[in-house]
PDB file of C-alpha atoms in Angstrom:
ATOM      1  CA  MET A   1       7.581  13.790  -1.909  1.00 69.00           C
ATOM      2  CA  HIS A   2       4.126  16.175  -3.451  1.00 75.00           C
ATOM      3  CA  PHE A   3       1.524  13.004  -3.818  1.00 75.00           C
ATOM      4  CA  LEU A   4       2.238  12.274  -0.161  1.00 69.00           C
ATOM      5  CA  THR A   5       2.284  15.652   1.025  1.00 76.00           C
ATOM      6  CA  THR A   6      -0.067  17.137  -1.307  1.00 82.00           C
ATOM      7  CA  GLU A   7      -2.587  14.137  -3.950  1.00 84.00           C
ATOM      8  CA  PHE A   8      -2.449  11.666  -1.019  1.00 84.00           C
ATOM      9  CA  PRO A   9      -4.903  13.462   1.220  1.00 86.00           C
ATOM     10  CA  ALA A  10      -7.300  14.979  -2.431  1.00 86.00           C
ATOM     11  CA  VAL A  11      -7.563  11.677  -3.783  1.00 87.00           C
ATOM     12  CA  PHE A  12      -7.746   9.285  -0.306  1.00 91.00           C
ATOM     13  CA  VAL A  13     -10.215  12.272   1.655  1.00 91.00           C
ATOM     14  CA  ALA A  14     -11.809  10.428   4.022  1.00 92.00           C
ATOM     15  CA  ASP A  15     -11.695   6.879   6.594  1.00 94.00           C
ATOM     16  CA  ARG A  16      -7.698   6.443   5.493  1.00 93.00           C
ATOM     17  CA  GLN A  17      -6.371   3.169   7.150  1.00 96.00           C
ATOM     18  CA  VAL A  18      -3.740   1.039   6.589  1.00 95.00           C
ATOM     19  CA  ASP A  19      -2.727  -2.326   8.569  1.00 97.00           C
ATOM     20  CA  PHE A  20       0.123  -4.349   8.250  1.00 97.00           C
ATOM     21  CA  THR A  21      -0.348  -8.337   6.938  1.00 96.00           C
ATOM     22  CA  ALA A  22       2.888  -9.133   6.736  1.00 98.00           C
ATOM     23  CA  VAL A  23       7.173  -7.705   6.995  1.00 98.00           C
ATOM     24  CA  THR A  24       9.833  -9.777   6.343  1.00 98.00           C
ATOM     25  CA  ALA A  25      13.708  -9.206   7.263  1.00 97.00           C
ATOM     26  CA  THR A  26      17.274 -10.343   6.136  1.00 95.00           C
ATOM     27  CA  ASP A  27      20.314  -8.352   6.471  1.00 93.00           C
ATOM     28  CA  THR A  28      20.081  -6.223   3.591  1.00 96.00           C
ATOM     29  CA  THR A  29      15.968  -6.163   2.544  1.00 97.00           C
ATOM     30  CA  VAL A  30      12.601  -5.664   4.609  1.00 97.00           C
ATOM     31  CA  VAL A  31       9.730  -6.704   2.660  1.00 98.00           C
ATOM     32  CA  VAL A  32       6.482  -5.314   3.918  1.00 97.00           C
ATOM     33  CA  GLU A  33       2.853  -6.836   3.169  1.00 98.00           C
ATOM     34  CA  THR A  34      -0.065  -3.861   3.311  1.00 97.00           C
ATOM     35  CA  ARG A  35      -4.127  -2.487   3.330  1.00 96.00           C
ATOM     36  CA  MET A  36      -5.303   0.755   2.793  1.00 95.00           C
ATOM     37  CA  ARG A  37      -8.176   1.559   3.315  1.00 96.00           C
ATOM     38  CA  ALA A  38     -10.274   4.799   2.483  1.00 95.00           C
ATOM     39  CA  THR A  39     -13.270   7.095   0.821  1.00 94.00           C
ATOM     40  CA  LEU A  40     -11.736   8.248  -2.408  1.00 92.00           C
ATOM     41  CA  MET A  41     -12.598  12.364  -3.189  1.00 89.00           C
ATOM     42  CA  ASN A  42     -15.561  10.546  -6.652  1.00 87.00           C
ATOM     43  CA  GLY A  43     -16.871   9.029  -2.669  1.00 89.00           C
ATOM     44  CA  ARG A  44     -15.765   5.331  -3.914  1.00 89.00           C
ATOM     45  CA  PRO A  45     -14.451   3.058  -1.035  1.00 92.00           C
ATOM     46  CA  TYR A  46     -11.097   1.861  -2.123  1.00 93.00           C
ATOM     47  CA  ASP A  47      -9.449  -1.292  -0.645  1.00 94.00           C
ATOM     48  CA  ASN A  48      -6.461  -2.910  -1.843  1.00 95.00           C
ATOM     49  CA  ASP A  49      -3.392  -4.601  -0.944  1.00 95.00           C
ATOM     50  CA  TYR A  50       0.602  -3.403  -0.891  1.00 96.00           C
ATOM     51  CA  CYS A  51       4.050  -4.367  -1.114  1.00 97.00           C
ATOM     52  CA  PHE A  52       6.621  -2.335  -0.251  1.00 97.00           C
ATOM     53  CA  ILE A  53      10.453  -4.068  -0.082  1.00 98.00           C
ATOM     54  CA  PHE A  54      12.736  -1.586   1.414  1.00 97.00           C
ATOM     55  CA  GLU A  55      16.879  -1.522   0.015  1.00 97.00           C
ATOM     56  CA  LEU A  56      18.880  -1.727   3.222  1.00 97.00           C
ATOM     57  CA  SER A  57      22.430  -0.684   2.776  1.00 96.00           C
ATOM     58  CA  ASP A  58      25.318   0.575   5.221  1.00 94.00           C
ATOM     59  CA  GLY A  59      22.378   1.012   7.259  1.00 89.00           C
ATOM     60  CA  ARG A  60      20.514   3.062   5.755  1.00 95.00           C
ATOM     61  CA  ILE A  61      17.654   2.806   2.787  1.00 95.00           C
ATOM     62  CA  HIS A  62      19.138   2.988   0.302  1.00 96.00           C
ATOM     63  CA  ARG A  63      15.811   1.292  -2.969  1.00 96.00           C
ATOM     64  CA  VAL A  64      12.124   1.656  -2.240  1.00 95.00           C
ATOM     65  CA  ARG A  65       9.745   0.126  -4.662  1.00 96.00           C
ATOM     66  CA  GLU A  66       6.225  -0.208  -3.937  1.00 95.00           C
ATOM     67  CA  TYR A  67       4.054  -3.016  -6.193  1.00 96.00           C
ATOM     68  CA  MET A  68      -0.122  -3.174  -5.906  1.00 94.00           C
ATOM     69  CA  ASP A  69      -2.554  -4.314  -8.398  1.00 92.00           C
ATOM     70  CA  THR A  70      -3.124  -1.140 -10.671  1.00 89.00           C
ATOM     71  CA  GLN A  71      -6.060  -3.017 -12.429  1.00 88.00           C
ATOM     72  CA  ARG A  72      -7.519  -3.103  -8.935  1.00 88.00           C
ATOM     73  CA  ALA A  73      -7.229   0.524  -7.940  1.00 87.00           C
ATOM     74  CA  GLN A  74      -8.126   1.768 -12.447  1.00 86.00           C
ATOM     75  CA  GLU A  75     -11.742   0.032 -11.186  1.00 86.00           C
ATOM     76  CA  MET A  76     -12.604   2.366  -7.714  1.00 87.00           C
ATOM     77  CA  PHE A  77     -11.073   4.994  -9.205  1.00 83.00           C
ATOM     78  CA  ASP A  78     -13.116   4.831 -12.123  1.00 76.00           C
ATOM     79  CA  GLY A  79     -11.513   6.401 -14.735  1.00 58.00           C
ATOM     80  CA  ASN A  80     -13.307   9.461 -12.614  1.00 49.00           C
ATOM     81  CA  GLY A  81     -10.839  12.508 -11.002  1.00 46.00           C
ATOM     82  CA  PHE A  82      -7.845  10.089 -11.660  1.00 47.00           C
ATOM     83  CA  ARG A  83      -4.849  11.766 -13.605  1.00 51.00           C
ATOM     84  CA  GLN A  84      -2.006   9.917 -14.887  1.00 49.00           C
ATOM     85  CA  ASN A  85       1.246  10.673 -15.166  1.00 46.00           C
ATOM     86  CA  GLY A  86       3.464  10.521 -18.817  1.00 40.00           C
TER      87      GLY A  86
END
């Protein structure tokens, strides 16, 4: 929650846009493909594809996995102001 409420708007400072490009579902799994574009805190444009996999159990979200091209993201961030944990 901290990232979504504090760090996300500080990193992706303007022109945030998320487009849903595909949604596929079964009884227990939903796969959502998106493309996110924004302006980064370093002024560079950000444009990357994401895949979210939601696993359902008893009608609720049990687990969420997120995949994205980390190499592409690093190139857009170019190391400027990018904070890594761990």
